[in-house]
Short mmCIF file of C-alpha atoms and ligand atoms in Angstrom, two decimals:
data_model
loop_
_atom_site.label_atom_id
_atom_site.label_comp_id
_atom_site.label_asym_id
_atom_site.label_seq_id
_atom_site.Cartn_x
_atom_site.Cartn_y
_atom_site.Cartn_z
CA MET A 1 111.16 -15.15 105.57
CA ASP A 2 112.11 -11.59 105.45
CA PHE A 3 109.43 -9.30 104.12
CA ALA A 4 111.51 -6.14 104.41
CA PHE A 5 113.30 -4.48 101.34
CA ASP A 6 116.98 -4.35 101.56
CA ALA A 7 118.96 -1.02 101.87
CA ARG A 8 119.49 -0.42 98.22
CA THR A 9 115.87 -0.99 97.36
CA GLU A 10 114.76 1.27 100.11
CA GLU A 11 117.10 4.09 99.14
CA LEU A 12 115.98 3.77 95.33
CA ARG A 13 112.18 3.58 96.51
CA SER A 14 112.42 6.81 98.53
CA LYS A 15 114.32 8.54 95.79
CA LEU A 16 111.77 7.39 93.21
CA LEU A 17 108.73 8.33 95.32
CA ALA A 18 110.12 11.78 95.63
CA PHE A 19 110.73 11.83 91.81
CA MET A 20 107.11 10.82 91.33
CA ASP A 21 105.76 13.62 93.62
CA GLU A 22 108.01 16.40 92.67
CA HIS A 23 108.22 15.72 88.84
CA VAL A 24 105.98 12.96 87.36
CA TYR A 25 102.49 13.51 88.87
CA PRO A 26 102.82 17.41 88.09
CA ALA A 27 103.94 16.59 84.50
CA GLU A 28 100.81 14.53 83.64
CA GLN A 29 98.62 17.55 83.05
CA VAL A 30 101.51 19.30 81.35
CA ALA A 31 102.18 16.42 78.99
CA GLU A 32 98.43 16.42 77.98
CA GLU A 33 98.34 20.17 77.25
CA GLN A 34 101.73 20.10 75.28
CA ARG A 35 100.57 17.08 73.27
CA ALA A 36 97.45 19.03 72.20
CA ARG A 37 99.73 21.59 70.65
CA LEU A 38 102.25 19.20 68.98
CA ALA A 39 102.27 19.27 65.11
CA SER A 40 101.67 15.45 65.41
CA PRO A 41 100.04 13.61 68.46
CA TRP A 42 102.68 10.94 68.09
CA ASP A 43 105.49 13.21 68.82
CA THR A 44 106.88 13.31 72.35
CA PRO A 45 105.94 16.32 74.56
CA ALA A 46 108.97 18.30 75.76
CA VAL A 47 108.15 17.57 79.37
CA VAL A 48 109.04 13.82 78.66
CA GLY A 49 112.58 14.87 77.78
CA GLU A 50 112.93 16.99 80.77
CA LEU A 51 111.55 14.04 83.08
CA LYS A 52 114.20 11.73 81.30
CA ALA A 53 117.01 14.07 81.97
CA GLU A 54 116.07 14.50 85.61
CA ALA A 55 115.62 10.83 86.15
CA LYS A 56 119.07 10.08 84.66
CA ARG A 57 120.53 12.74 86.65
CA GLN A 58 119.25 11.09 89.81
CA GLY A 59 120.40 7.65 88.88
CA LEU A 60 116.72 6.43 88.31
CA TRP A 61 117.65 5.10 84.84
CA ASN A 62 117.47 1.52 83.32
CA LEU A 63 116.51 0.06 86.65
CA PHE A 64 115.14 -2.97 84.83
CA LEU A 65 118.30 -4.20 83.48
CA PRO A 66 119.94 -6.71 85.94
CA ASP A 67 123.39 -6.06 84.38
CA ALA A 68 125.61 -3.60 86.34
CA GLU A 69 127.52 -2.47 83.47
CA TYR A 70 124.68 -1.80 80.90
CA GLY A 71 121.86 -1.21 83.56
CA ALA A 72 121.13 -0.57 87.25
CA GLY A 73 122.35 -4.09 88.22
CA LEU A 74 119.34 -4.73 90.31
CA THR A 75 117.77 -8.15 90.90
CA ASN A 76 114.12 -8.72 90.00
CA LEU A 77 113.27 -8.66 93.72
CA GLN A 78 114.88 -5.19 93.95
CA TYR A 79 113.36 -3.89 90.87
CA ALA A 80 109.72 -5.20 91.55
CA PRO A 81 108.78 -2.32 94.12
CA LEU A 82 110.40 0.10 91.88
CA ALA A 83 108.30 -0.88 88.86
CA GLU A 84 105.25 -0.87 91.00
CA ILE A 85 105.75 2.86 91.74
CA THR A 86 106.32 3.66 88.21
CA GLY A 87 103.11 1.88 87.42
CA ARG A 88 101.08 4.65 89.32
CA SER A 89 101.77 6.86 86.35
CA PRO A 90 101.98 4.32 83.49
CA HIS A 91 102.08 6.74 80.81
CA LEU A 92 104.97 8.88 81.96
CA ALA A 93 107.05 7.17 84.75
CA PRO A 94 108.31 4.09 82.86
CA THR A 95 109.36 6.15 79.95
CA ALA A 96 110.96 8.74 82.20
CA THR A 97 113.23 6.20 83.76
CA ASN A 98 113.80 4.28 80.59
CA CYS A 99 112.04 1.36 81.95
CA ALA A 100 109.05 1.31 79.42
CA ALA A 101 107.80 -1.62 77.41
CA PRO A 102 108.54 -2.61 74.60
CA ASP A 103 111.98 -1.18 74.73
CA THR A 104 112.87 -3.02 77.96
CA GLY A 105 112.18 -6.43 76.36
CA ASN A 106 114.05 -5.34 73.34
CA MET A 107 116.99 -4.15 75.23
CA GLU A 108 117.07 -7.41 77.13
CA VAL A 109 116.99 -9.31 73.76
CA LEU A 110 120.01 -7.22 72.37
CA PHE A 111 121.80 -7.57 75.69
CA GLN A 112 121.45 -11.22 75.71
CA PHE A 113 121.60 -12.20 71.99
CA ALA A 114 122.99 -9.31 69.98
CA THR A 115 126.49 -9.12 68.37
CA GLU A 116 128.86 -6.43 69.46
CA ALA A 117 128.25 -4.32 66.49
CA GLN A 118 124.33 -4.65 66.84
CA LYS A 119 124.83 -3.65 70.58
CA LYS A 120 126.87 -0.62 69.56
CA GLN A 121 124.20 0.41 66.81
CA TRP A 122 121.08 -0.17 68.59
CA LEU A 123 121.46 -1.26 72.42
CA GLU A 124 123.63 1.75 73.34
CA PRO A 125 121.33 4.44 71.97
CA LEU A 126 118.41 2.65 73.49
CA LEU A 127 120.01 2.47 76.92
CA ALA A 128 120.85 6.14 76.55
CA GLY A 129 117.07 6.94 75.94
CA GLU A 130 118.06 8.58 72.56
CA ILE A 131 115.77 6.14 70.45
CA ARG A 132 112.92 3.85 70.93
CA SER A 133 112.11 0.44 69.45
CA ALA A 134 109.27 -1.94 68.82
CA PHE A 135 108.87 -5.60 68.65
CA ALA A 136 106.91 -6.88 65.67
CA MET A 137 105.52 -10.49 66.04
CA THR A 138 101.59 -10.33 65.98
CA GLU A 139 99.88 -10.69 62.71
CA PRO A 140 96.14 -9.76 61.84
CA ASP A 141 95.62 -12.81 59.55
CA VAL A 142 96.65 -15.63 61.95
CA ALA A 143 95.99 -16.59 65.48
CA SER A 144 99.33 -15.13 66.77
CA SER A 145 99.22 -16.33 70.32
CA ASP A 146 100.59 -19.42 68.66
CA ALA A 147 103.80 -18.23 67.24
CA THR A 148 104.22 -21.22 64.92
CA ASN A 149 101.44 -19.57 62.93
CA ILE A 150 103.32 -16.54 61.99
CA GLU A 151 103.36 -16.04 58.26
CA THR A 152 105.89 -13.25 57.70
CA ARG A 153 108.69 -14.48 55.46
CA MET A 154 112.30 -13.66 55.79
CA ILE A 155 114.04 -15.30 52.97
CA ARG A 156 117.69 -15.24 52.57
CA ASP A 157 119.07 -13.64 49.32
CA GLY A 158 122.78 -13.42 48.97
CA ASP A 159 124.03 -11.45 52.06
CA ASP A 160 120.67 -10.04 52.64
CA TYR A 161 117.14 -11.19 54.17
CA VAL A 162 114.16 -10.16 52.25
CA ILE A 163 111.13 -9.60 54.46
CA ASN A 164 107.30 -9.62 53.48
CA GLY A 165 104.52 -9.57 55.86
CA ARG A 166 101.74 -7.61 57.72
CA LYS A 167 101.81 -7.17 61.45
CA TRP A 168 99.58 -5.23 63.87
CA TYR A 169 99.37 -3.86 67.32
CA ILE A 170 103.09 -3.10 67.23
CA SER A 171 103.45 -0.97 70.31
CA GLY A 172 105.44 2.11 70.11
CA ALA A 173 105.77 2.02 66.27
CA MET A 174 103.64 5.31 65.76
CA ASN A 175 106.13 7.34 67.68
CA PRO A 176 108.85 8.77 65.19
CA GLU A 177 111.49 8.22 67.86
CA CYS A 178 111.00 4.54 67.10
CA ALA A 179 114.08 3.84 65.08
CA VAL A 180 114.11 0.05 64.93
CA PHE A 181 111.85 -3.01 64.84
CA ILE A 182 112.76 -6.38 66.04
CA VAL A 183 110.82 -8.50 63.56
CA MET A 184 109.80 -12.10 63.91
CA GLY A 185 109.33 -14.13 60.79
CA LYS A 186 109.88 -17.36 59.20
CA THR A 187 113.37 -18.01 57.73
CA ASP A 188 112.54 -21.75 57.08
CA PRO A 189 108.84 -21.94 56.50
CA ASP A 190 109.02 -25.59 55.48
CA GLY A 191 111.51 -26.65 58.27
CA ALA A 192 110.57 -30.12 59.93
CA ASP A 193 110.94 -28.55 63.35
CA ILE A 194 108.11 -26.00 63.74
CA ARG A 195 109.93 -24.23 66.63
CA ARG A 196 112.98 -23.65 64.44
CA GLN A 197 111.35 -22.15 61.51
CA GLN A 198 111.44 -18.53 62.95
CA SER A 199 114.15 -15.95 63.39
CA MET A 200 114.26 -12.41 64.62
CA ILE A 201 115.79 -9.62 62.70
CA LEU A 202 116.74 -5.89 63.22
CA VAL A 203 114.83 -3.72 60.80
CA PRO A 204 115.70 0.03 60.92
CA ARG A 205 112.59 2.10 60.51
CA ASP A 206 113.83 3.94 57.46
CA THR A 207 114.43 0.85 55.49
CA PRO A 208 112.61 1.05 51.99
CA GLY A 209 109.56 -1.00 52.02
CA VAL A 210 108.66 -0.50 55.76
CA GLU A 211 105.10 1.02 55.86
CA VAL A 212 103.73 2.04 59.17
CA ARG A 213 100.25 2.10 58.02
CA ARG A 214 97.81 3.08 60.74
CA ALA A 215 97.35 3.42 64.38
CA MET A 216 95.31 0.58 66.04
CA ARG A 217 93.02 1.88 68.91
CA VAL A 218 92.61 0.37 72.23
CA TYR A 219 89.06 0.63 73.24
CA GLY A 220 88.88 3.84 71.33
CA TYR A 221 92.07 5.26 72.82
CA GLU A 222 95.08 5.87 70.49
CA ASP A 223 97.36 5.48 73.27
CA HIS A 224 99.71 8.38 72.33
CA SER A 225 101.79 8.34 75.38
CA HIS A 226 102.68 4.68 74.67
CA GLY A 227 103.77 5.54 71.18
CA GLY A 228 100.60 3.94 69.81
CA HIS A 229 100.10 0.47 68.43
CA ALA A 230 100.60 0.32 64.57
CA GLU A 231 99.85 -1.87 61.79
CA VAL A 232 103.01 -2.19 59.93
CA VAL A 233 103.56 -3.81 56.61
CA PHE A 234 106.80 -5.04 55.14
CA HIS A 235 107.04 -5.13 51.46
CA ASP A 236 110.26 -6.67 50.07
CA VAL A 237 112.30 -5.04 52.94
CA ARG A 238 115.81 -5.88 52.45
CA VAL A 239 118.25 -5.88 55.17
CA PRO A 240 121.72 -7.33 55.70
CA ALA A 241 121.94 -10.94 57.14
CA ALA A 242 124.12 -9.41 59.76
CA ASN A 243 120.99 -7.81 61.29
CA LEU A 244 119.86 -11.25 62.42
CA ILE A 245 119.61 -11.61 66.21
CA GLY A 246 121.20 -14.89 67.45
CA GLU A 247 121.22 -17.75 64.98
CA GLU A 248 118.80 -18.54 62.07
CA GLY A 249 115.78 -20.67 63.61
CA GLY A 250 116.45 -19.10 67.06
CA GLY A 251 113.55 -16.82 66.93
CA PHE A 252 111.13 -18.84 69.00
CA ALA A 253 113.62 -19.45 71.94
CA ILE A 254 114.39 -15.74 71.98
CA ALA A 255 110.75 -14.98 72.21
CA GLN A 256 110.38 -17.07 75.25
CA ALA A 257 113.33 -15.73 76.94
CA ARG A 258 112.10 -12.11 76.15
CA LEU A 259 108.68 -12.76 77.81
CA GLY A 260 109.70 -13.91 81.24
CA PRO A 261 111.00 -10.51 82.61
CA GLY A 262 108.47 -8.55 80.40
CA ARG A 263 105.30 -10.43 81.98
CA ILE A 264 106.40 -9.75 85.62
CA HIS A 265 107.35 -5.90 84.78
CA HIS A 266 103.98 -5.59 83.58
CA CYS A 267 102.32 -7.22 86.76
CA MET A 268 104.47 -4.81 88.95
CA ARG A 269 103.27 -1.77 87.14
CA LEU A 270 99.66 -3.03 87.31
CA ILE A 271 99.88 -3.28 91.02
CA GLY A 272 100.90 0.32 91.05
CA MET A 273 98.00 1.11 88.86
CA ALA A 274 95.65 -0.75 91.45
CA GLU A 275 97.28 1.40 94.35
CA ARG A 276 96.51 4.61 92.52
CA ALA A 277 92.95 3.29 91.98
CA ILE A 278 92.53 2.70 95.70
CA GLU A 279 93.95 6.18 96.58
CA LEU A 280 91.52 7.64 94.04
CA MET A 281 88.64 5.77 95.53
CA CYS A 282 89.31 6.83 99.02
CA ARG A 283 89.76 10.32 98.01
CA ARG A 284 86.34 10.35 96.07
CA ALA A 285 84.56 8.45 98.88
CA VAL A 286 85.55 10.97 101.53
CA ALA A 287 84.88 14.08 99.21
CA ARG A 288 81.40 13.34 97.88
CA THR A 289 78.07 13.04 99.53
CA ALA A 290 74.93 11.25 98.28
CA PHE A 291 71.62 10.71 100.08
CA GLY A 292 72.94 12.64 103.12
CA LYS A 293 76.07 10.87 103.84
CA PRO A 294 79.69 10.71 102.30
CA LEU A 295 80.10 7.79 99.88
CA ALA A 296 82.82 6.57 102.20
CA ALA A 297 79.90 5.69 104.80
CA GLN A 298 78.30 3.38 102.13
CA GLY A 299 78.93 -0.34 103.03
CA VAL A 300 79.27 -1.08 99.35
CA VAL A 301 81.91 1.40 98.86
CA GLN A 302 83.75 0.08 101.95
CA ASN A 303 83.53 -3.28 100.49
CA TRP A 304 85.02 -2.28 97.22
CA ILE A 305 87.95 -0.54 99.02
CA ALA A 306 88.54 -3.55 101.40
CA ASP A 307 88.44 -6.09 98.67
CA ALA A 308 90.74 -4.04 96.58
CA ARG A 309 93.32 -3.83 99.55
CA VAL A 310 92.99 -7.60 100.17
CA THR A 311 93.58 -8.41 96.49
CA VAL A 312 96.50 -5.99 95.95
CA GLU A 313 98.41 -7.39 99.08
CA GLN A 314 97.93 -11.01 97.61
CA LEU A 315 99.10 -10.08 94.18
CA ARG A 316 102.16 -8.32 95.54
CA LEU A 317 103.22 -11.28 97.50
CA LEU A 318 102.97 -13.48 94.62
CA VAL A 319 104.72 -10.96 92.30
CA LEU A 320 107.51 -10.66 94.90
CA LYS A 321 107.78 -14.42 95.30
CA THR A 322 108.00 -14.76 91.59
CA ALA A 323 110.65 -12.16 91.30
CA TRP A 324 112.66 -13.93 94.06
CA LEU A 325 112.23 -17.29 92.15
CA MET A 326 113.47 -15.71 88.87
CA ASP A 327 116.55 -14.44 90.92
CA THR A 328 117.32 -17.73 92.59
CA VAL A 329 116.33 -20.46 90.25
CA GLY A 330 115.92 -18.64 86.95
CA ASN A 331 113.09 -17.93 84.73
CA LYS A 332 112.66 -21.59 83.89
CA GLY A 333 112.35 -22.55 87.47
CA ALA A 334 109.72 -19.69 88.06
CA HIS A 335 107.65 -20.84 85.05
CA THR A 336 104.41 -21.66 87.02
CA GLU A 337 104.68 -18.57 89.12
CA ILE A 338 105.29 -16.30 86.03
CA GLN A 339 102.21 -17.75 84.46
CA ALA A 340 100.21 -17.45 87.75
CA ILE A 341 100.71 -13.76 88.10
CA LYS A 342 100.35 -13.13 84.38
CA ILE A 343 96.87 -14.70 84.58
CA ALA A 344 95.96 -13.27 88.16
CA THR A 345 97.16 -9.73 87.93
CA PRO A 346 95.51 -8.16 84.95
CA ARG A 347 92.06 -9.73 85.72
CA ALA A 348 92.16 -8.48 89.37
CA VAL A 349 93.41 -5.11 88.52
CA VAL A 350 90.68 -4.68 85.85
CA ASP A 351 88.13 -5.39 88.57
CA ILE A 352 89.54 -2.92 90.90
CA LEU A 353 89.62 -0.29 88.31
CA ASP A 354 86.10 -1.14 87.48
CA SER A 355 84.89 -0.52 90.99
CA ALA A 356 86.89 2.78 90.98
CA VAL A 357 85.15 3.81 87.69
CA GLN A 358 81.85 2.94 89.33
CA LEU A 359 82.54 5.01 92.46
CA TYR A 360 83.41 8.07 90.31
CA GLY A 361 80.16 7.83 88.54
CA ALA A 362 80.21 9.55 84.93
CA GLY A 363 83.57 10.99 85.92
CA GLY A 364 84.88 7.48 85.97
CA VAL A 365 84.28 6.95 82.36
CA SER A 366 85.33 10.57 81.34
CA GLN A 367 88.62 11.91 80.15
CA ASP A 368 88.88 14.14 83.40
CA PHE A 369 90.08 11.25 85.43
CA PRO A 370 92.73 8.58 84.68
CA LEU A 371 90.49 5.61 85.50
CA ALA A 372 88.78 5.01 82.10
CA GLU A 373 92.32 4.89 80.39
CA LEU A 374 93.97 2.80 83.00
CA TRP A 375 91.09 0.34 82.77
CA ALA A 376 91.57 0.08 79.06
CA SER A 377 95.21 -0.22 79.49
CA ALA A 378 94.89 -2.92 82.14
CA ARG A 379 92.39 -4.93 80.27
CA THR A 380 94.53 -5.13 77.23
CA LEU A 381 97.13 -7.10 79.45
CA ARG A 382 94.73 -10.10 79.46
CA LEU A 383 95.72 -10.35 75.78
CA ALA A 384 99.07 -8.76 75.27
CA ASP A 385 102.20 -11.13 75.97
CA GLY A 386 99.83 -14.07 75.53
CA PRO A 387 96.22 -14.32 76.41
CA ASP A 388 95.01 -15.60 79.76
CA GLU A 389 93.59 -18.88 78.29
CA VAL A 390 97.02 -19.78 76.64
CA HIS A 391 98.88 -19.49 80.13
CA GLN A 392 95.95 -21.35 81.85
CA ARG A 393 96.32 -24.21 79.38
CA SER A 394 100.03 -24.53 79.87
CA LEU A 395 99.96 -24.04 83.72
CA ALA A 396 97.13 -26.69 83.99
CA ARG A 397 99.04 -29.16 81.78
CA ARG A 398 101.99 -28.87 83.96
CA GLU A 399 99.89 -29.38 87.03
CA ILE A 400 97.90 -32.34 85.59
CA LYS A 401 101.11 -34.08 84.23
CA ARG A 402 102.29 -34.68 87.79
CA TYR A 403 99.38 -37.28 88.09
CA VAL A 404 99.50 -38.93 84.76
C1 FAD B 501 97.45 -3.14 73.48
C2 FAD B 501 98.14 -4.31 72.84
C3 FAD B 501 99.46 -4.13 72.53
C4 FAD B 501 100.23 -5.15 71.93
N1 FAD B 501 101.53 -5.07 71.62
C5 FAD B 501 102.18 -5.95 70.75
C6 FAD B 501 103.47 -5.77 70.45
O1 FAD B 501 104.29 -4.73 70.79
N2 FAD B 501 104.08 -6.60 69.52
C7 FAD B 501 103.38 -7.73 69.11
O2 FAD B 501 103.93 -8.40 68.26
N3 FAD B 501 102.04 -7.95 69.52
C8 FAD B 501 101.47 -7.06 70.25
N4 FAD B 501 100.18 -7.30 70.79
C9 FAD B 501 99.32 -8.47 70.32
C10 FAD B 501 99.37 -9.55 71.49
O3 FAD B 501 100.43 -10.07 71.83
C11 FAD B 501 98.22 -10.63 70.71
O4 FAD B 501 97.00 -10.03 70.57
C12 FAD B 501 98.15 -11.92 71.50
O5 FAD B 501 99.42 -12.69 71.60
C13 FAD B 501 97.03 -12.77 71.02
O6 FAD B 501 97.21 -12.92 69.64
P1 FAD B 501 95.96 -12.71 68.84
O7 FAD B 501 95.50 -11.37 68.87
O8 FAD B 501 96.32 -13.12 67.43
O9 FAD B 501 94.78 -13.80 69.16
P2 FAD B 501 94.42 -15.18 68.93
O10 FAD B 501 95.81 -16.00 68.87
O11 FAD B 501 93.59 -15.10 67.68
O12 FAD B 501 93.62 -15.75 70.09
C14 FAD B 501 92.18 -15.30 70.31
C15 FAD B 501 91.74 -15.95 71.47
O13 FAD B 501 91.71 -17.18 71.34
C16 FAD B 501 91.72 -17.75 72.61
N5 FAD B 501 92.86 -18.89 72.57
C17 FAD B 501 94.02 -18.79 71.90
N6 FAD B 501 94.74 -19.85 72.03
C18 FAD B 501 94.11 -20.63 73.12
C19 FAD B 501 94.36 -21.85 73.81
N7 FAD B 501 95.56 -22.53 73.56
N8 FAD B 501 93.53 -22.33 74.62
C20 FAD B 501 92.33 -21.61 74.84
N9 FAD B 501 92.07 -20.37 74.29
C21 FAD B 501 92.92 -20.05 73.31
C22 FAD B 501 92.01 -16.79 73.60
O14 FAD B 501 90.91 -16.52 74.33
C23 FAD B 501 92.58 -15.72 72.70
O15 FAD B 501 92.34 -14.46 73.37
C24 FAD B 501 99.57 -6.27 71.47
C25 FAD B 501 98.23 -6.52 71.90
C26 FAD B 501 97.60 -5.42 72.45
C27 FAD B 501 95.97 -5.53 72.56
#
């Protein structure tokens, strides 16, 4: 086993680390200040556009997409350490490099399943970073971790589909740059095969009947930098049948395909968040004194830091192994590992961030340090892309099946 990164990964890592130091970290404060002066908090601060231009100029662009023509052509194993670096500044760096969710998952769906015309209309401007997108599946009225519950109706009417339904926690939808939704709904609600009832369709944001109703909060945060998480209602929204992605009834399968890479990307970035938390812990611990000695000299603080380091090293190895499996045997072959990292990483990173918050005292829960917001963001990943328990159930069933 070779634990070293290959030459291309090393080259991109050093470029990306320099980009973070020279451009991203200094822009964090600037973005906040600019946002406070914007007409709407959902608009994008100018500095984000500058970061995107610089990342594109340096070739730090679309790193997530394995296809060499449309994206950077990296394997998952090559992309993993790069995504980790962007996770150190999760509100800026993924967007700056055009590697932010939910656009990445949407671009992958379009790359894999869209027609040439759909690619031209939506994938190309997304890859160019000219527009943003959202993925609309979850509904407030049904347990949406089970996609067969989805109630939104997409009913064929002549050459169109007519969509009615209510979605929430639709990430990115508050951002006016979000030009298109990939909507999941039922085209055949009474079909015998419950996994063939759903389809996915492209809905331009400006289609009559699309109502972006309100921003949903995350532990009180509005998550502006993420483009918010909106409640979106579709009232008799009519779009051409040509907007369907893939075939009618294929929505469930596309959703499964979308989530493999998306889950590992989140885990990679979470590890970057944990690294940032360790750095912040160490800086604080050496700089602050209580009861006659630096916090760094307290055994309990040393335990937090040591445990965090041990955990991060374990998680990174599992994430890299998963990435390698996805590259060598495919997402299906890496199913158990994808679920394992999806369960293990957010839980562990939430704990690390919690220790960091504790070490920072009141500062830890304040707006003056990134820890509170990072904690909230990491905590949501125990729910988003499927709650822990759903993954535990399916992983355990596969394990047990071998003995039945
Ligand atoms: C910040 C954030 C961003 C999100 N972004 C998006 C987005 O962009 N697009 C989108 O469509 N959705 C998005 N979501 C929604 C997310 O994917 C759902 O919240 C998630 O799939 C769970 O669905 P639910 O909320 O309906 O929970 P439910 O399905 O009601 O489940 C509630 C709880 O029940 C338990 N449970 C459910 N099933 C099982 C089981 N089989 N075994 C044991 N326990 C179980 C779990 O504890 C689970 O947490 C986002 C959510 C958050 C918090």
